Short mmCIF file of C-alpha atoms in Angstrom, two decimals:
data_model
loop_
_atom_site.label_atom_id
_atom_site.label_comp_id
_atom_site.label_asym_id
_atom_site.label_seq_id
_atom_site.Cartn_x
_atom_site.Cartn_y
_atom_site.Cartn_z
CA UNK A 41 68.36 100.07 126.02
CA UNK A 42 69.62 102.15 123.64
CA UNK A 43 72.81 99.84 122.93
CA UNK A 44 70.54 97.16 122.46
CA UNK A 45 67.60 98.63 119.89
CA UNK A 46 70.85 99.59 117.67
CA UNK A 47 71.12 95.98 116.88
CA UNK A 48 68.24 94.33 117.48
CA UNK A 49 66.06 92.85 114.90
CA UNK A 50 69.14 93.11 111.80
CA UNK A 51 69.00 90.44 109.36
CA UNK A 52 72.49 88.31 109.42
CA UNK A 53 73.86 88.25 106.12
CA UNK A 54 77.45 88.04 104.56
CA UNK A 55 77.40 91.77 103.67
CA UNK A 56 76.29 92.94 107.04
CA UNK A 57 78.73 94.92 108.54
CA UNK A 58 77.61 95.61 112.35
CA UNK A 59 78.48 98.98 113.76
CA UNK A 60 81.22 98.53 116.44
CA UNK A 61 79.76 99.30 120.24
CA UNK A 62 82.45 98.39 122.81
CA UNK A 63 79.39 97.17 125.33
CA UNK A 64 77.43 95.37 123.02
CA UNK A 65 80.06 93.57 121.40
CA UNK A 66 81.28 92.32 125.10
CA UNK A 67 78.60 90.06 124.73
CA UNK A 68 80.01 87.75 122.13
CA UNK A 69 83.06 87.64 124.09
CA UNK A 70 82.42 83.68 125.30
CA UNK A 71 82.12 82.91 121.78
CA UNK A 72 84.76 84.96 119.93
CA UNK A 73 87.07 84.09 122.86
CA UNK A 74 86.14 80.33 122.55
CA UNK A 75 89.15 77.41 122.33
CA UNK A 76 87.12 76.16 120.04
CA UNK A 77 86.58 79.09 117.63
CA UNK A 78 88.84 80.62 114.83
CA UNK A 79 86.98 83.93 114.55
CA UNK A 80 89.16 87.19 114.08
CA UNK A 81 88.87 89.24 117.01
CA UNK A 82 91.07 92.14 116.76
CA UNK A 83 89.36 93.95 113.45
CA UNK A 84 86.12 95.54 114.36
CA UNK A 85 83.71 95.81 113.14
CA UNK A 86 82.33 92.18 112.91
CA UNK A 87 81.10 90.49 110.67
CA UNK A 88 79.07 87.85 112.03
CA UNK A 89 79.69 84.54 110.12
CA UNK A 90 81.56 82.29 112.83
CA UNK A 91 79.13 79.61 113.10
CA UNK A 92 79.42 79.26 116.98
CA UNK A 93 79.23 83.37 117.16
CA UNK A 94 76.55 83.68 114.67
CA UNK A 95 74.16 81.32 116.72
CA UNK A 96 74.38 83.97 119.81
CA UNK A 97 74.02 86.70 117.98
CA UNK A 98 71.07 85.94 116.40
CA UNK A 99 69.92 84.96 119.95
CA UNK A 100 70.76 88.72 120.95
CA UNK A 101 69.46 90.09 118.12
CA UNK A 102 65.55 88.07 118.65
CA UNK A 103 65.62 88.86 122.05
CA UNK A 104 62.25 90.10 123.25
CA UNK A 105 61.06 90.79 119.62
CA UNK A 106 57.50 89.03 118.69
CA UNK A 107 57.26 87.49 122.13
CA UNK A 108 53.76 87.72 123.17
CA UNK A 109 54.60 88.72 126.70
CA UNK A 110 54.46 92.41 126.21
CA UNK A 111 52.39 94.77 123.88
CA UNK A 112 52.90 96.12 120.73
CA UNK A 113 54.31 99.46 121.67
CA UNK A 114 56.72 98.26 124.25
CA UNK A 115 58.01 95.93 121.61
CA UNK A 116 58.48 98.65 119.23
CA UNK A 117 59.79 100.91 121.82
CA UNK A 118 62.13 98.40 123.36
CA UNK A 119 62.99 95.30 121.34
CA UNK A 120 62.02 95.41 118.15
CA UNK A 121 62.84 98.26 115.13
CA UNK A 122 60.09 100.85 114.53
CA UNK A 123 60.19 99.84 111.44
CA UNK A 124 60.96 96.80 109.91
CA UNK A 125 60.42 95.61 106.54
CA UNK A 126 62.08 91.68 105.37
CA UNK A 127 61.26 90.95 101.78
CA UNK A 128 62.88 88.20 99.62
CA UNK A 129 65.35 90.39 97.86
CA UNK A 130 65.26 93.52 100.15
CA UNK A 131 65.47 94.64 104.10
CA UNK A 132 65.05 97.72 105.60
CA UNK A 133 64.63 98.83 109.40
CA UNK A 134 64.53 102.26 111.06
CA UNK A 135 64.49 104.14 114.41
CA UNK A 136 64.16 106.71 116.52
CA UNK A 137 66.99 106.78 118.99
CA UNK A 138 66.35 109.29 122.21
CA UNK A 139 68.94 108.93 125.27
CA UNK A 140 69.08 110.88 128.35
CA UNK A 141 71.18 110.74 131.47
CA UNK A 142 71.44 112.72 134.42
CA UNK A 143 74.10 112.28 137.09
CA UNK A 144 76.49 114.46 139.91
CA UNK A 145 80.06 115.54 139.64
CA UNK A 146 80.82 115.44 143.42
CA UNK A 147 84.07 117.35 142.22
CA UNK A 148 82.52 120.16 140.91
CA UNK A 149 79.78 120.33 143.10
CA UNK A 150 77.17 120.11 139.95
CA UNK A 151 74.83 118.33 137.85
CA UNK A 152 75.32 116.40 134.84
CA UNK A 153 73.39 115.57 132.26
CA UNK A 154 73.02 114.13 128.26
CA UNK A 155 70.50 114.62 126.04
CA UNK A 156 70.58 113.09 122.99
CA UNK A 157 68.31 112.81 119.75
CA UNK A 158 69.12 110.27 116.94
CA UNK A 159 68.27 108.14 114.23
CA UNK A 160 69.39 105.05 112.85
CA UNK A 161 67.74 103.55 109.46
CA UNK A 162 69.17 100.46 107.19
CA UNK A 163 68.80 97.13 105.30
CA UNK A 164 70.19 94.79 102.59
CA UNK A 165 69.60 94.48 98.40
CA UNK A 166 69.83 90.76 97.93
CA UNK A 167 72.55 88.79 99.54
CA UNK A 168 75.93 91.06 98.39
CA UNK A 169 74.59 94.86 99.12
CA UNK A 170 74.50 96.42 102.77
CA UNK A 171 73.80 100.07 103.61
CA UNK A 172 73.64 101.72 107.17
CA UNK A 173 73.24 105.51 108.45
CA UNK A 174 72.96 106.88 111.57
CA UNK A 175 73.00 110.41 113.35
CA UNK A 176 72.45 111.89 116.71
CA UNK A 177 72.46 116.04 118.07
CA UNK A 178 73.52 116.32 121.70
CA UNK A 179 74.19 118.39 124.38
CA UNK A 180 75.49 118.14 127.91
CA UNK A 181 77.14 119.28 130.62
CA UNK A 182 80.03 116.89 132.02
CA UNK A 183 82.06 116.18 135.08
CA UNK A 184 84.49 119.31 135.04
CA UNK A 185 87.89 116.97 134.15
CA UNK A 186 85.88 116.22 130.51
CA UNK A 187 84.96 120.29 130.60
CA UNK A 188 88.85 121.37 130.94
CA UNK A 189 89.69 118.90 128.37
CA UNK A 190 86.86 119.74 125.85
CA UNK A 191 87.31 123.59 126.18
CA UNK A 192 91.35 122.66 125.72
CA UNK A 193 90.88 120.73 122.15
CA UNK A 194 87.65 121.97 120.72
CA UNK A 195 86.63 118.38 120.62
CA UNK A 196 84.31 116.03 122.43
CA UNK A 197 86.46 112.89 122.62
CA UNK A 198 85.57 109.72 120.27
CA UNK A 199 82.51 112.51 118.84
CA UNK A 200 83.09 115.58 117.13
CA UNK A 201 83.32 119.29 116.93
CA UNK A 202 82.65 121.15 120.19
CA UNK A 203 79.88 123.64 118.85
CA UNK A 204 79.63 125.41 122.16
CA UNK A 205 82.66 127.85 121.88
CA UNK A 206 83.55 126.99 125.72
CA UNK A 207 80.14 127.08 127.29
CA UNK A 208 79.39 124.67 129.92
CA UNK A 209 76.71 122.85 128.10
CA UNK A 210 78.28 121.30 125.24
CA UNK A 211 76.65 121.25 121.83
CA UNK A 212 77.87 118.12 118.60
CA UNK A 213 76.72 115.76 116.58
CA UNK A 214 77.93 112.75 115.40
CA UNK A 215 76.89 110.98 112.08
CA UNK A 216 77.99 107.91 109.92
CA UNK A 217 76.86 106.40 106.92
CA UNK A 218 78.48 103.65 104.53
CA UNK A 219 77.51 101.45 101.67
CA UNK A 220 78.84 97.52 101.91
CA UNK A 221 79.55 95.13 99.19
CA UNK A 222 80.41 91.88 99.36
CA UNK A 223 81.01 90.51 95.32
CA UNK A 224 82.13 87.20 96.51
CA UNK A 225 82.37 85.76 100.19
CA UNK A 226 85.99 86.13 100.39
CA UNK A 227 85.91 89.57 99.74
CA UNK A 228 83.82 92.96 101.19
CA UNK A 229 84.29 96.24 100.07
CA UNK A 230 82.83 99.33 102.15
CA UNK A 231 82.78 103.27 101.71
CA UNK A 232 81.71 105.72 104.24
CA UNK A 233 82.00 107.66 107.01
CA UNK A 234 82.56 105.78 110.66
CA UNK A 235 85.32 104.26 112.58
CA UNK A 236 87.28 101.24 112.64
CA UNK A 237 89.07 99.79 115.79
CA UNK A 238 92.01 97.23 115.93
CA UNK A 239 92.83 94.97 118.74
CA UNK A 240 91.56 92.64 121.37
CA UNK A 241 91.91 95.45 124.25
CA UNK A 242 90.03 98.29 125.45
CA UNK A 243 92.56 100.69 123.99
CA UNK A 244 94.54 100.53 120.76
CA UNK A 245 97.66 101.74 119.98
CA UNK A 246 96.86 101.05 116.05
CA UNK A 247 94.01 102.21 115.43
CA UNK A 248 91.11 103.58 117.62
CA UNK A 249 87.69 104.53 118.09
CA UNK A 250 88.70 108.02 120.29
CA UNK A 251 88.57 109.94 116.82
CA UNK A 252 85.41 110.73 115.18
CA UNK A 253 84.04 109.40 112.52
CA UNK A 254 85.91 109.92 109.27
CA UNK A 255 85.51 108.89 105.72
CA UNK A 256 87.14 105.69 104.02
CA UNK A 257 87.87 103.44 101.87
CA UNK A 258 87.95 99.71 103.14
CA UNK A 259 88.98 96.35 101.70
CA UNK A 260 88.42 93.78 103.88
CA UNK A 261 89.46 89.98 102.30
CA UNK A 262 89.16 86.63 104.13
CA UNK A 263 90.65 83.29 102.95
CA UNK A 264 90.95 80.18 105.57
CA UNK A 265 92.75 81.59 108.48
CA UNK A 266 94.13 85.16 107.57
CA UNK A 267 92.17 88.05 107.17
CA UNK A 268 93.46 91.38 105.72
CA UNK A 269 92.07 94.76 105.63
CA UNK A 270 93.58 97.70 103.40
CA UNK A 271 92.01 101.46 104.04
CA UNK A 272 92.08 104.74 102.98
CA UNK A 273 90.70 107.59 105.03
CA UNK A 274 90.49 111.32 105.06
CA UNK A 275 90.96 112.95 108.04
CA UNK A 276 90.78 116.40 109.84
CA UNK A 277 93.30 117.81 112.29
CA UNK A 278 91.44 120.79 114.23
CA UNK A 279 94.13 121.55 116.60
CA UNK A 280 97.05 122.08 114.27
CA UNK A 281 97.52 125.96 112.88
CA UNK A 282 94.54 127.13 110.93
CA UNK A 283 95.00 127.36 106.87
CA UNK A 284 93.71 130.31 106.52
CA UNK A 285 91.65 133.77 108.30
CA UNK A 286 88.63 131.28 107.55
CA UNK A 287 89.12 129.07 109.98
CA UNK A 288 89.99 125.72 107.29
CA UNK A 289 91.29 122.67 109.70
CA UNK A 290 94.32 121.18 108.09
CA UNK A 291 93.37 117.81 106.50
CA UNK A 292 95.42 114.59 106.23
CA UNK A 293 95.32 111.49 104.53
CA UNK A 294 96.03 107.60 105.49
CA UNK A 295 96.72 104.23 105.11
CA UNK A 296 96.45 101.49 106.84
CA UNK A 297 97.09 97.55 105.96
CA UNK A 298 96.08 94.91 108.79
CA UNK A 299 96.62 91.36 108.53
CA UNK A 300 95.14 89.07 111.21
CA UNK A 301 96.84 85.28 110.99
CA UNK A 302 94.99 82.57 113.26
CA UNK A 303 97.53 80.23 113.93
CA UNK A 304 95.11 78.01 115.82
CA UNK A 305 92.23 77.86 117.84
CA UNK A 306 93.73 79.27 120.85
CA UNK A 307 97.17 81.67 119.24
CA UNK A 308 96.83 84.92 116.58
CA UNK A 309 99.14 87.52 115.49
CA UNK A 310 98.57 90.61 113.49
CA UNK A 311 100.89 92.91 111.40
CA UNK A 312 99.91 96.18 111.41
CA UNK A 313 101.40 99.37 108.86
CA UNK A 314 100.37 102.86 108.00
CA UNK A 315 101.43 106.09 106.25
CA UNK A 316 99.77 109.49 107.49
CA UNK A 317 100.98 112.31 104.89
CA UNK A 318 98.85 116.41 104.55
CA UNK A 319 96.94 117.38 102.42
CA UNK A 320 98.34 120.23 101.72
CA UNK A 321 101.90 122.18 103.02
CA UNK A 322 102.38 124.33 105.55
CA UNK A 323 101.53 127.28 103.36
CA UNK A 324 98.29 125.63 102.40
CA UNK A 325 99.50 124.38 98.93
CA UNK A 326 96.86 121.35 98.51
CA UNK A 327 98.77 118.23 97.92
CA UNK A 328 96.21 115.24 96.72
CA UNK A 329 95.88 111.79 97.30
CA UNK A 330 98.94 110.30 96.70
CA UNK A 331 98.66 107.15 94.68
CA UNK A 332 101.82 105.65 95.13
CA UNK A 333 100.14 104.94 98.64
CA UNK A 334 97.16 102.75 95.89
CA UNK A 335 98.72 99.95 96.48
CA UNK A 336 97.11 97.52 99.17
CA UNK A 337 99.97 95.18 99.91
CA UNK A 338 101.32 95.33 103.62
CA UNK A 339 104.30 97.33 104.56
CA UNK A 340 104.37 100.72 102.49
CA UNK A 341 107.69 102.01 104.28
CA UNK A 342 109.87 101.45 101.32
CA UNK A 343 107.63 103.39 99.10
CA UNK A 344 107.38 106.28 101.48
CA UNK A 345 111.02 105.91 102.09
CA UNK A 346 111.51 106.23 98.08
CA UNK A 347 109.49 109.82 98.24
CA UNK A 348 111.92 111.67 100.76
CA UNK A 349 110.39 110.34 103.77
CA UNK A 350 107.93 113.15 104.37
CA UNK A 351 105.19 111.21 105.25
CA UNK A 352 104.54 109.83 108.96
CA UNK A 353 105.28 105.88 108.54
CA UNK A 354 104.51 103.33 111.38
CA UNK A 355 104.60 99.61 112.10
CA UNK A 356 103.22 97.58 114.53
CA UNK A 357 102.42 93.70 115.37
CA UNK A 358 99.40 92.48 117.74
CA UNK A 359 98.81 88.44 118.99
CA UNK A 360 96.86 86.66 121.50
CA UNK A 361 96.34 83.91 122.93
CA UNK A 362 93.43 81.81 124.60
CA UNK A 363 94.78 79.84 128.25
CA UNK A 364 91.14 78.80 128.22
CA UNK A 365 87.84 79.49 127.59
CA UNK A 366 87.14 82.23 129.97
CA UNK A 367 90.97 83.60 130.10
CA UNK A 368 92.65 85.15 126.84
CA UNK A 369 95.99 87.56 126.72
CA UNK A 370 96.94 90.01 124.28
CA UNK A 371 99.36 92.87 123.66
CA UNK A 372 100.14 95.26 120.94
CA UNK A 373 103.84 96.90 120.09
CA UNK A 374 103.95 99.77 117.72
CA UNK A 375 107.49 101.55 116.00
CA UNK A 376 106.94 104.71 114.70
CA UNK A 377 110.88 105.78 114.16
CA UNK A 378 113.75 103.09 114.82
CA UNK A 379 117.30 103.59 115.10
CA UNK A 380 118.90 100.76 116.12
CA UNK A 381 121.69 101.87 117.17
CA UNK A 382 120.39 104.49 119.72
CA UNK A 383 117.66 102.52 120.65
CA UNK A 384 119.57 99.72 122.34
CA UNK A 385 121.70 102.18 123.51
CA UNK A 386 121.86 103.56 128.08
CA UNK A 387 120.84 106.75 126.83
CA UNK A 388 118.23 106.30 124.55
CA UNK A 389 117.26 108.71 121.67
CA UNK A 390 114.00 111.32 121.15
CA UNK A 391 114.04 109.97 117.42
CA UNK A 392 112.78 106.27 118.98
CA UNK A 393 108.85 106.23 119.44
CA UNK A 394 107.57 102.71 120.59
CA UNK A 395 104.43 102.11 122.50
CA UNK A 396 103.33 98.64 124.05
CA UNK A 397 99.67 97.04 124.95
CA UNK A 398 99.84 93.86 127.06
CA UNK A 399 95.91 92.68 128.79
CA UNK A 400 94.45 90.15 130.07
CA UNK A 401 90.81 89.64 129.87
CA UNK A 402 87.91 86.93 130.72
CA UNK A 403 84.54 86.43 131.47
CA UNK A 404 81.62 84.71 133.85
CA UNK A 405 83.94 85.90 136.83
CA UNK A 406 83.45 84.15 139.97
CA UNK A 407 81.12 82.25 138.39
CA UNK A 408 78.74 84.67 137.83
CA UNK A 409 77.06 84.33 134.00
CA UNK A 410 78.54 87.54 131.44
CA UNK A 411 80.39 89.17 134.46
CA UNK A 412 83.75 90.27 132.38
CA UNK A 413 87.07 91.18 133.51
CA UNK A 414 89.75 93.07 131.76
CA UNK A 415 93.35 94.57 132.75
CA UNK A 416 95.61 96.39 130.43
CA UNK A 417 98.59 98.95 130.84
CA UNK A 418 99.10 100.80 127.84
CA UNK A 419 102.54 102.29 127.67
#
């Protein structure tokens, strides 16, 4: 229910930029995955402008809403925002987002349980401006494999900061926010604080959704069949040595350049580079953002090459392609170091760090209507 109220009752326009939810977005998988459809897949978020996606969506997103069958506070509780204002040059839509789950670790011989308190609130300015915000506090107590890994890292995975100092009800929050602008349609530019997920799997060996939210700058350009996305982001690293008596997390910066190529209907491939370099040294001396890194043209390994080689380059491809209309493969395969020479070689070499997706994944199995399948070994 929850998934659902998120997007339900958002106005599609070109600025729009949907927050990514891996189960709602499963349901634009018949049209996204379509022989008949060009629509980029592997950079998420969306933006919904594929004419054969966009007539779906906005199918999802009227579900329920206005429909006479049901009364005015189920709608608002249930299908519709809890507020909701569409004016000719402005949109805006709020609400209150509760969650709570309650469940067994067999294991463990316990209970489990979520509680969760949120908000989401945002709209458009005219046709080019988009804003969004959203926030949740939370507590819970999980299955005792989550609870050893929590208490090990300090972090609730693809959330935040553990407050709970090793308790075994765990306390967070989680919170994004971002401003989108798109000047011209071939062009969007977004700042905030949220995540951004590459591929066509459940996983990605790019870039993932497992992290929390962080703060970036995003280009994201579209002209026929390529799209390309530059970013900068600031990030924290809680679980390398502490700066100082304080308590500081050591903070790092990135870059990452994406370029998606549909070939046809049915065949993509991506290329994929990024540089991760500190923020400061291992003394704490600050070291800024680094604006030889400014530049958002694909493949930045010469120009982190040219600076000593410091920095923490990788580069990585991603394709796909459609057999039919319910059936689609992908993979991923991602060099961080390459020697050549020792990595052809029996014996192999520590300095050689590769990693490979390869999936499979379909839907309305066994003829049953939005019943997906997916199978992927990450390696």
């Amino acid at each position: 229910i929850l998934i659902f109220v998120l997007f339900s009752g958002v106005a599609s326009a070109q600025s729009e930029y949907q927050p990514y939810s891996y189960q709602f977005y499963q349901k634009l998988n018949p049209d996204i995955y379509n022989t008949q459809s060009r629509a980029h897949t592997a950079l998420k978020p969306f933006f919904i402008d594929d004419s054969l996606v966009k007539t779906h969506y906005d199918a999802l997103m009227g579900l329920g809403a206005d429909s006479g069958k049901h009364s005015w506070a189920h709608r608002k509780l249930f299908n519709e925002h809890l507020f909701d204002v569409r004016e000719k040059d402005y949109t805006f839509f709020a609400d209150y987002l509760p969650d709570l789950t309650i469940g067994k670790d067999f294991s463990g011989s316990k209970n489990t349980w979520l509680n969760t308190r949120g908000y989401q609130a945002g709209g458009t300015i005219g046709g080019k401006f988009y804003f969004y915000t959203s926030g949740f506090e939370n507590q819970a107590v999980y299955p005792e494999y989550l609870n050893t890994y929590i208490n090990q890292v300090g972090q609730v995975p693809g959330q935040g900061y553990d407050r709970s100092s090793g308790k075994n009800t765990k306390d967070w929050s989680y919170v994004t926010a971002l401003i989108s602008y798109t000047p011209v349609k071939y062009l969007n530019i977004t700042l905030g604080q949220d995540k951004t997920f590459i591929g066509d799997g459940y996983r990605s060996m790019l870039l993932s959704d497992v992290a929390a939210p962080y703060p970036f700058l995003k280009l994201t350009g579209k002209l026929g069949n390529v799209q390309y996305m530059a970013m900068w982001a600031y990030m924290d690293d809680p679980l390398a040595p502490k700066f100082n008596s304080f308590g500081d997390d050591r903070r790092k910066w990135g870059v990452f350049h994406y370029l998606d190529w549909n070939v046809s209907n049915r065949f993509s491939v991506g290329f994929f580079d990024a540089v991760i370099w500190a923020a400061a040294d291992d003394q704490g001396h600050p070291r800024g953002f680094d604006f030889q890194y400014v530049n958002p043209i694909i493949f930045l390994r010469p120009v982190e090459a040219q600076s000593g080689s410091g920095d923490n380059a990788l580069i990585a491809m991603t394709s796909k392609y459609k057999i039919s209309n319910g059936i689609t493969v992908y993979g991923q395969f991602l060099l961080d170091e390459f020697i050549s020479k020792e990595f052809f070689s029996s014996d192999g070499s520590s300095r050689n760090k590769y990693s490979w997706q390869l999936g499979i994944r379909g839907g309305d199995m066994f003829g049953v209507k939005s019943l997906s399948y997916l199978f992927e070994t990450n390696n």
